[in-house]
mmCIF file of C-alpha atoms in Angstrom:
data_model
loop_
_atom_site.group_PDB
_atom_site.id
_atom_site.type_symbol
_atom_site.label_atom_id
_atom_site.label_comp_id
_atom_site.label_asym_id
_atom_site.label_seq_id
_atom_site.Cartn_x
_atom_site.Cartn_y
_atom_site.Cartn_z
ATOM 1 C CA MET D 1 0.000 0.000 0.000
ATOM 2 C CA SER D 2 2.817 2.323 0.802
ATOM 3 C CA GLY D 3 4.474 1.467 -2.493
ATOM 4 C CA THR D 4 1.356 2.377 -4.414
ATOM 5 C CA ASN D 5 1.025 5.736 -2.649
ATOM 6 C CA SER D 6 4.636 6.629 -3.390
ATOM 7 C CA ARG D 7 4.210 5.880 -7.090
ATOM 8 C CA LEU D 8 1.065 8.032 -7.210
ATOM 9 C CA LEU D 9 2.801 10.962 -5.523
ATOM 10 C CA ASN D 10 5.740 10.742 -7.925
ATOM 11 C CA ALA D 11 3.359 10.824 -10.899
ATOM 12 C CA ILE D 12 1.590 13.914 -9.516
ATOM 13 C CA PHE D 13 4.848 15.769 -8.861
ATOM 14 C CA SER D 14 6.192 14.876 -12.305
ATOM 15 C CA VAL D 15 3.083 16.434 -13.919
ATOM 16 C CA THR D 16 3.007 19.649 -11.896
ATOM 17 C CA ARG D 17 6.713 20.472 -12.052
ATOM 18 C CA PRO D 18 6.664 21.994 -15.569
ATOM 19 C CA SER D 19 3.846 24.379 -14.664
ATOM 20 C CA LEU D 20 5.669 25.437 -11.531
ATOM 21 C CA ARG D 21 8.822 26.058 -13.520
ATOM 22 C CA THR D 22 6.874 28.092 -16.100
ATOM 23 C CA SER D 23 5.299 30.297 -13.449
ATOM 24 C CA ARG D 24 8.714 30.860 -11.876
ATOM 25 C CA CYS D 25 10.193 31.924 -15.232
ATOM 26 C CA ARG D 26 7.385 34.385 -15.742
ATOM 27 C CA GLN D 27 7.942 35.847 -12.292
ATOM 28 C CA ARG D 28 11.645 36.266 -13.019
ATOM 29 C CA GLN D 29 10.963 38.000 -16.357
ATOM 30 C CA GLY D 30 8.433 40.367 -14.773
ATOM 31 C CA THR D 31 10.989 41.203 -12.076
ATOM 32 C CA LYS D 32 13.624 42.010 -14.736
ATOM 33 C CA GLN D 33 11.183 44.281 -16.634
ATOM 34 C CA ALA D 34 10.239 46.063 -13.438
ATOM 35 C CA ARG D 35 13.909 46.651 -12.644
ATOM 36 C CA ARG D 36 14.446 48.053 -16.137
ATOM 37 C CA LEU D 37 11.528 50.452 -15.705
ATOM 38 C CA ILE D 38 12.827 51.522 -12.329
ATOM 39 C CA ASN D 39 16.375 52.056 -13.584
ATOM 40 C CA THR D 40 15.303 53.912 -16.776
ATOM 41 C CA LYS D 41 15.975 57.656 -16.622
ATOM 42 C CA PRO D 42 12.750 59.586 -17.095
ATOM 43 C CA ARG D 43 12.555 62.060 -19.981
ATOM 44 C CA SER D 44 12.525 65.744 -19.232
ATOM 45 C CA GLY D 45 9.058 67.045 -18.547
ATOM 46 C CA THR D 46 7.482 63.625 -18.082
ATOM 47 C CA ASN D 47 7.825 63.383 -14.309
ATOM 48 C CA ALA D 48 5.174 65.099 -12.258
ATOM 49 C CA ASP D 49 7.869 66.244 -9.775
ATOM 50 C CA ASP D 50 9.830 67.894 -12.615
ATOM 51 C CA PRO D 51 9.202 71.658 -12.804
ATOM 52 C CA ASP D 52 9.243 71.417 -16.662
ATOM 53 C CA PHE D 53 6.493 68.814 -16.660
ATOM 54 C CA VAL D 54 3.711 69.595 -19.193
ATOM 55 C CA SER D 55 0.448 67.781 -18.822
ATOM 56 C CA ILE D 56 -1.950 66.900 -21.623
ATOM 57 C CA VAL D 57 -4.469 69.168 -19.932
ATOM 58 C CA ASP D 58 -2.007 72.072 -20.225
ATOM 59 C CA ALA D 59 -1.543 71.400 -23.978
ATOM 60 C CA PRO D 60 -5.023 70.699 -25.364
ATOM 61 C CA PRO D 61 -5.426 69.664 -28.995
ATOM 62 C CA GLN D 62 -5.936 72.453 -31.528
ATOM 63 C CA ILE D 63 -7.719 72.603 -34.879
ATOM 64 C CA ILE D 64 -5.141 73.254 -37.609
ATOM 65 C CA SER D 65 -6.418 73.971 -41.136
ATOM 66 C CA THR D 66 -4.585 72.527 -44.130
ATOM 67 C CA LYS D 67 -6.359 74.753 -46.659
ATOM 68 C CA LYS D 68 -4.917 74.485 -50.195
ATOM 69 C CA LYS D 69 -4.825 77.944 -51.752
ATOM 70 C CA HIS D 70 -5.019 78.658 -55.478
ATOM 71 C CA ASN D 71 -1.757 78.851 -57.382
ATOM 72 C CA LYS D 72 -1.200 82.582 -57.902
ATOM 73 C CA LEU D 73 1.009 82.101 -60.952
ATOM 74 C CA GLY D 74 -1.526 79.830 -62.645
ATOM 75 C CA ILE D 75 -4.386 82.225 -61.891
ATOM 76 C CA THR D 76 -2.361 85.144 -63.291
ATOM 77 C CA VAL D 77 -1.570 83.313 -66.514
ATOM 78 C CA LEU D 78 -5.166 82.165 -66.877
ATOM 79 C CA ALA D 79 -6.362 85.740 -66.342
ATOM 80 C CA LEU D 80 -4.003 87.112 -68.998
ATOM 81 C CA ILE D 81 -5.295 84.779 -71.717
ATOM 82 C CA PRO D 82 -8.852 86.208 -71.993
ATOM 83 C CA ILE D 83 -7.543 89.758 -71.749
ATOM 84 C CA THR D 84 -4.984 89.199 -74.504
ATOM 85 C CA ALA D 85 -7.513 87.393 -76.707
ATOM 86 C CA PHE D 86 -10.025 90.226 -76.237
ATOM 87 C CA VAL D 87 -7.416 92.824 -77.216
ATOM 88 C CA LEU D 88 -6.487 90.845 -80.329
ATOM 89 C CA GLY D 89 -10.151 90.452 -81.245
ATOM 90 C CA SER D 90 -10.678 94.210 -80.899
ATOM 91 C CA TRP D 91 -7.611 94.813 -83.060
ATOM 92 C CA GLN D 92 -9.075 92.521 -85.729
ATOM 93 C CA VAL D 93 -12.277 94.589 -85.650
ATOM 94 C CA GLN D 94 -10.199 97.641 -86.561
ATOM 95 C CA ARG D 95 -8.405 95.653 -89.251
ATOM 96 C CA LEU D 96 -11.749 94.541 -90.686
ATOM 97 C CA ASP D 97 -12.929 98.134 -90.903
ATOM 98 C CA TRP D 98 -9.670 99.179 -92.587
ATOM 99 C CA LYS D 99 -9.720 96.265 -95.073
ATOM 100 C CA THR D 100 -13.390 96.807 -95.939
ATOM 101 C CA LYS D 101 -12.797 100.474 -96.727
ATOM 102 C CA LEU D 102 -9.679 99.605 -98.745
ATOM 103 C CA ILE D 103 -11.532 97.053 -100.873
ATOM 104 C CA ALA D 104 -14.387 99.519 -101.411
ATOM 105 C CA LYS D 105 -11.883 102.136 -102.591
ATOM 106 C CA PHE D 106 -10.256 99.716 -105.052
ATOM 107 C CA GLU D 107 -13.597 98.509 -106.356
ATOM 108 C CA ASP D 108 -14.602 102.106 -106.958
ATOM 109 C CA ARG D 109 -11.485 102.548 -109.095
ATOM 110 C CA LEU D 110 -12.292 99.398 -111.057
ATOM 111 C CA VAL D 111 -15.679 100.685 -112.217
ATOM 112 C CA ARG D 112 -14.154 103.856 -113.654
ATOM 113 C CA PRO D 113 -13.328 103.946 -117.374
ATOM 114 C CA PRO D 114 -9.767 102.976 -118.361
ATOM 115 C CA LEU D 115 -7.224 105.752 -118.033
ATOM 116 C CA PRO D 116 -4.672 106.270 -120.858
ATOM 117 C CA LEU D 117 -1.229 105.856 -119.356
ATOM 118 C CA PRO D 118 0.706 109.151 -119.663
ATOM 119 C CA PRO D 119 4.115 109.107 -121.385
ATOM 120 C CA ARG D 120 5.942 109.769 -118.127
ATOM 121 C CA ILE D 121 4.916 108.413 -114.741
ATOM 122 C CA ASP D 122 6.086 109.345 -111.269
ATOM 123 C CA PRO D 123 6.564 106.053 -109.328
ATOM 124 C CA SER D 124 5.916 107.837 -106.022
ATOM 125 C CA VAL D 125 2.232 108.429 -106.890
ATOM 126 C CA ILE D 126 1.438 104.810 -107.836
ATOM 127 C CA ASP D 127 -0.214 104.343 -104.438
ATOM 128 C CA GLU D 128 -2.933 106.824 -105.424
ATOM 129 C CA PHE D 129 -3.746 104.815 -108.582
ATOM 130 C CA ASP D 130 -3.451 101.260 -107.242
ATOM 131 C CA TYR D 131 -6.027 98.993 -108.993
ATOM 132 C CA ARG D 132 -6.756 101.732 -111.531
ATOM 133 C CA ARG D 133 -7.653 100.444 -114.984
ATOM 134 C CA ILE D 134 -5.305 101.770 -117.673
ATOM 135 C CA ARG D 135 -4.459 101.403 -121.363
ATOM 136 C CA ALA D 136 -0.913 101.425 -122.695
ATOM 137 C CA THR D 137 0.241 101.096 -126.330
ATOM 138 C CA GLY D 138 3.651 99.854 -127.407
ATOM 139 C CA ARG D 139 5.718 96.866 -128.493
ATOM 140 C CA TYR D 140 6.724 93.924 -126.368
ATOM 141 C CA ARG D 141 10.444 93.325 -125.861
ATOM 142 C CA HIS D 142 10.359 89.520 -125.845
ATOM 143 C CA ASP D 143 14.142 89.417 -125.759
ATOM 144 C CA ARG D 144 13.962 90.817 -122.204
ATOM 145 C CA GLU D 145 11.241 88.495 -120.990
ATOM 146 C CA MET D 146 11.428 87.335 -117.349
ATOM 147 C CA LEU D 147 9.680 84.472 -115.570
ATOM 148 C CA VAL D 148 8.493 84.708 -111.970
ATOM 149 C CA GLY D 149 7.710 81.525 -110.145
ATOM 150 C CA PRO D 150 6.861 78.863 -109.681
ATOM 151 C CA ARG D 151 3.192 79.863 -109.400
ATOM 152 C CA MET D 152 0.104 77.667 -109.195
ATOM 153 C CA HIS D 153 -2.969 78.083 -111.385
ATOM 154 C CA ASP D 154 -5.916 75.690 -111.121
ATOM 155 C CA GLY D 155 -3.674 73.143 -109.424
ATOM 156 C CA LYS D 156 -0.987 73.303 -112.140
ATOM 157 C CA ASP D 157 2.576 74.508 -111.804
ATOM 158 C CA GLY D 158 3.751 77.380 -113.981
ATOM 159 C CA TYR D 159 5.209 80.888 -114.161
ATOM 160 C CA PHE D 160 4.209 84.514 -114.588
ATOM 161 C CA VAL D 161 5.474 86.006 -117.849
ATOM 162 C CA ILE D 162 6.864 89.517 -117.355
ATOM 163 C CA THR D 163 7.629 91.395 -120.567
ATOM 164 C CA PRO D 164 8.799 95.028 -120.918
ATOM 165 C CA LEU D 165 6.472 97.162 -123.061
ATOM 166 C CA GLU D 166 8.377 99.780 -125.032
ATOM 167 C CA ARG D 167 6.180 102.782 -125.784
ATOM 168 C CA GLU D 168 7.004 105.145 -128.599
ATOM 169 C CA GLY D 169 7.872 108.520 -127.186
ATOM 170 C CA GLY D 170 7.305 107.273 -123.645
ATOM 171 C CA SER D 171 8.828 105.107 -120.974
ATOM 172 C CA THR D 172 9.293 101.337 -120.984
ATOM 173 C CA ILE D 173 7.123 99.655 -118.385
ATOM 174 C CA LEU D 174 6.807 96.121 -116.999
ATOM 175 C CA VAL D 175 3.722 94.115 -117.959
ATOM 176 C CA ASN D 176 2.671 90.960 -116.182
ATOM 177 C CA ARG D 177 1.086 89.205 -119.152
ATOM 178 C CA GLY D 178 -0.227 86.297 -117.080
ATOM 179 C CA TRP D 179 0.426 82.645 -116.327
ATOM 180 C CA VAL D 180 1.890 79.899 -118.533
ATOM 181 C CA SER D 181 2.387 76.251 -117.660
ATOM 182 C CA LYS D 182 5.758 74.872 -116.683
ATOM 183 C CA ASP D 183 6.018 72.927 -119.968
ATOM 184 C CA GLN D 184 5.662 76.169 -121.953
ATOM 185 C CA ARG D 185 7.948 78.426 -119.976
ATOM 186 C CA PHE D 186 10.378 78.671 -122.889
ATOM 187 C CA GLN D 187 9.390 80.775 -125.889
ATOM 188 C CA GLN D 188 10.261 78.049 -128.427
ATOM 189 C CA ASP D 189 7.672 75.777 -126.797
ATOM 190 C CA ARG D 190 4.830 78.245 -127.348
ATOM 191 C CA ASP D 191 2.692 79.081 -130.343
ATOM 192 C CA PRO D 192 4.014 82.035 -132.428
ATOM 193 C CA THR D 193 0.760 83.911 -131.740
ATOM 194 C CA SER D 194 1.800 84.117 -128.082
ATOM 195 C CA LEU D 195 4.691 86.420 -129.058
ATOM 196 C CA PRO D 196 3.145 89.416 -130.870
ATOM 197 C CA ARG D 197 5.725 91.494 -132.739
ATOM 198 C CA HIS D 198 3.500 94.333 -133.814
ATOM 199 C CA GLU D 199 2.302 97.317 -131.817
ATOM 200 C CA ILE D 200 -0.480 96.385 -129.400
ATOM 201 C CA THR D 201 -2.629 98.053 -126.764
ATOM 202 C CA VAL D 202 -2.535 96.457 -123.332
ATOM 203 C CA SER D 203 -5.465 96.755 -120.931
ATOM 204 C CA GLY D 204 -4.678 96.093 -117.328
ATOM 205 C CA LEU D 205 -4.425 97.296 -113.755
ATOM 206 C CA LEU D 206 -1.807 99.640 -112.418
ATOM 207 C CA ARG D 207 -0.454 98.019 -109.287
ATOM 208 C CA GLU D 208 1.831 98.896 -106.409
ATOM 209 C CA PRO D 209 5.151 97.035 -106.109
ATOM 210 C CA TRP D 210 4.866 93.678 -104.404
ATOM 211 C CA LYS D 211 6.241 92.963 -100.950
ATOM 212 C CA LYS D 212 8.442 89.958 -100.292
ATOM 213 C CA ASN D 213 7.614 87.704 -97.361
ATOM 214 C CA MET D 214 10.201 86.067 -95.139
ATOM 215 C CA PHE D 215 9.747 82.583 -96.647
ATOM 216 C CA THR D 216 10.473 83.573 -100.263
ATOM 217 C CA PRO D 217 14.093 83.134 -101.401
ATOM 218 C CA ASN D 218 16.038 86.000 -102.908
ATOM 219 C CA ASN D 219 15.997 86.556 -106.647
ATOM 220 C CA ALA D 220 19.004 85.735 -108.808
ATOM 221 C CA PRO D 221 18.745 88.135 -111.790
ATOM 222 C CA GLU D 222 22.144 87.103 -113.166
ATOM 223 C CA GLN D 223 20.764 83.549 -113.520
ATOM 224 C CA GLY D 224 17.370 84.678 -114.785
ATOM 225 C CA LYS D 225 15.594 83.368 -111.658
ATOM 226 C CA PHE D 226 12.901 85.495 -110.065
ATOM 227 C CA TYR D 227 10.949 83.999 -107.167
ATOM 228 C CA PHE D 228 8.878 87.110 -106.498
ATOM 229 C CA PRO D 229 8.262 90.285 -108.523
ATOM 230 C CA ASP D 230 10.752 92.782 -107.140
ATOM 231 C CA VAL D 231 9.655 95.636 -109.417
ATOM 232 C CA ALA D 232 12.688 97.857 -108.821
ATOM 233 C CA GLN D 233 15.123 94.967 -109.323
ATOM 234 C CA MET D 234 13.374 93.672 -112.453
ATOM 235 C CA ALA D 235 13.132 97.171 -113.909
ATOM 236 C CA SER D 236 16.853 97.704 -113.405
ATOM 237 C CA HIS D 237 17.619 94.277 -114.915
ATOM 238 C CA SER D 238 15.509 94.895 -118.052
ATOM 239 C CA GLY D 239 16.204 98.607 -118.515
ATOM 240 C CA SER D 240 12.617 99.643 -117.710
ATOM 241 C CA GLU D 241 10.807 102.035 -115.424
ATOM 242 C CA PRO D 242 9.595 100.624 -112.059
ATOM 243 C CA ILE D 243 5.979 100.647 -113.263
ATOM 244 C CA TRP D 244 4.015 97.412 -112.883
ATOM 245 C CA ILE D 245 0.958 96.641 -115.052
ATOM 246 C CA GLU D 246 -1.095 93.455 -114.700
ATOM 247 C CA GLU D 247 -2.804 92.550 -117.970
ATOM 248 C CA THR D 248 -6.446 91.564 -117.557
ATOM 249 C CA MET D 249 -8.837 89.404 -119.552
ATOM 250 C CA THR D 250 -12.514 88.556 -119.397
ATOM 251 C CA PRO D 251 -12.927 85.384 -117.310
ATOM 252 C CA SER D 252 -13.769 82.559 -119.704
ATOM 253 C CA LEU D 253 -13.097 78.865 -119.258
ATOM 254 C CA LEU D 254 -12.910 78.205 -123.013
ATOM 255 C CA GLU D 255 -10.562 81.142 -123.548
ATOM 256 C CA SER D 256 -8.314 79.936 -120.718
ATOM 257 C CA TYR D 257 -8.140 76.440 -122.288
ATOM 258 C CA ARG D 258 -7.286 77.950 -125.698
ATOM 259 C CA ARG D 259 -4.536 80.119 -124.251
ATOM 260 C CA GLU D 260 -3.081 77.295 -122.178
ATOM 261 C CA GLU D 261 -2.957 75.024 -125.239
ATOM 262 C CA LYS D 262 -1.066 77.598 -127.326
ATOM 263 C CA GLY D 263 1.102 78.917 -124.532
ATOM 264 C CA ILE D 264 -0.520 82.367 -124.528
ATOM 265 C CA PRO D 265 -0.276 83.846 -121.021
ATOM 266 C CA ILE D 266 -3.561 83.732 -119.118
ATOM 267 C CA GLY D 267 -4.265 87.178 -117.697
ATOM 268 C CA ARG D 268 -5.975 87.902 -114.420
ATOM 269 C CA ALA D 269 -9.616 88.908 -113.995
ATOM 270 C CA PRO D 270 -10.312 92.647 -113.477
ATOM 271 C CA GLU D 271 -11.270 92.321 -109.830
ATOM 272 C CA VAL D 272 -9.919 93.014 -106.363
ATOM 273 C CA ASN D 273 -8.290 89.854 -105.007
ATOM 274 C CA LEU D 274 -7.393 91.025 -101.509
ATOM 275 C CA ARG D 275 -8.046 88.454 -98.806
ATOM 276 C CA ASN D 276 -10.410 89.508 -96.043
ATOM 277 C CA ASN D 277 -10.388 86.844 -93.305
ATOM 278 C CA HIS D 278 -10.699 89.253 -90.392
ATOM 279 C CA VAL D 279 -14.231 88.101 -89.522
ATOM 280 C CA GLN D 280 -12.898 84.602 -88.864
ATOM 281 C CA TYR D 281 -10.100 86.018 -86.734
ATOM 282 C CA ILE D 282 -12.605 88.112 -84.754
ATOM 283 C CA VAL D 283 -14.769 85.070 -84.019
ATOM 284 C CA THR D 284 -11.697 83.023 -83.070
ATOM 285 C CA TRP D 285 -10.190 85.558 -80.669
ATOM 286 C CA TYR D 286 -13.467 86.540 -79.002
ATOM 287 C CA SER D 287 -14.457 82.882 -78.609
ATOM 288 C CA LEU D 288 -11.109 82.131 -76.990
ATOM 289 C CA SER D 289 -11.530 85.125 -74.694
ATOM 290 C CA ALA D 290 -15.019 84.013 -73.621
ATOM 291 C CA ALA D 291 -13.968 80.390 -73.098
ATOM 292 C CA THR D 292 -10.916 81.237 -70.987
ATOM 293 C CA ALA D 293 -12.893 83.825 -68.995
ATOM 294 C CA LEU D 294 -15.450 81.116 -68.187
ATOM 295 C CA MET D 295 -12.661 78.766 -67.119
ATOM 296 C CA LEU D 296 -11.199 81.457 -64.853
ATOM 297 C CA TRP D 297 -14.614 82.078 -63.289
ATOM 298 C CA MET D 298 -15.112 78.375 -62.611
ATOM 299 C CA VAL D 299 -11.663 78.076 -61.021
ATOM 300 C CA LEU D 300 -12.218 81.086 -58.752
ATOM 301 C CA LYS D 301 -15.753 80.011 -57.887
ATOM 302 C CA LYS D 302 -14.607 76.604 -56.680
ATOM 303 C CA LYS D 303 -13.515 76.909 -53.059
ATOM 304 C CA PRO D 304 -10.157 75.377 -52.153
ATOM 305 C CA SER D 305 -10.227 72.153 -50.138
ATOM 306 C CA ASN D 306 -10.357 72.954 -46.383
ATOM 307 C CA ILE D 307 -9.454 69.856 -44.354
ATOM 308 C CA ALA D 308 -9.093 70.376 -40.591
ATOM 309 C CA HIS D 309 -7.154 68.020 -38.364
ATOM 310 C CA ARG D 310 -7.145 67.813 -34.579
ATOM 311 C CA VAL D 311 -3.499 67.539 -33.562
ATOM 312 C CA ARG D 312 -1.455 67.682 -30.385
ATOM 313 C CA THR D 313 0.904 70.594 -30.012
ATOM 314 C CA SER D 314 2.892 69.063 -27.161
ATOM 315 C CA LYS D 315 6.300 67.790 -28.311
ATOM 316 C CA GLU D 316 6.370 65.039 -25.707
ATOM 317 C CA TRP D 317 3.043 63.383 -26.502
#
């Protein structure tokens, strides 16, 4: 009986020993952590006995706004766009008025009867007779012919034929006879009727000298290449006066086909061909001004995001 009791007690002690050991280990670890907390040096202002101690009550949370303001540079640029577009639109209104009056003045000159060209002409007064219909009699100097181009006509490549007109008892002037195709730019490739040798009367428009744009290359008179009609340069090259006449013809499709077939220069129609696109520019600039002004209004109307956060101002918490 005593042997049985001893075996039972040994079994009980063998089962409970691990739990006792575990509880002892936990007690030892808790003691070590407590010692560490006791030995740790408190931070400044965290001990109630410290005169620099700041409590949470002494530093209550504050509402700090993180409002995102509009970008001043972007608003300035956006505000300049409608103003600039409005100014440009107003300028185009003035240009439209100027161009309309100019076209009306030229059209009034076109309806007047042709004016016989005087023997001597002052080039400085050409501006007062621009688009004036004139008549001039003389003989063409085909040996001094010049080609200006290339120029397009009805989708075809060609050249303007410029021939000096020598007037008896008067000055020699430059006549733009019209357009010929590229295949007939040389005189030997044209019909003989395209090179009149007798005295003729030319009907055309007295025009101001042309102005060269920045994309047109310079002429090379010594090589016989003229990319734009520089009246003064061409007059000096051909021994003529700087007077520019554009020969006109009645618009006719059949007549144009006949002239193109024989190589006879196709003259221009007696009409004002100034471009007047200012109405389109006015609509474009004012539309841009209105659209950008609406965008600016929408941006300013929309309030910036205003997100508020509750934060602690204490450095220690």
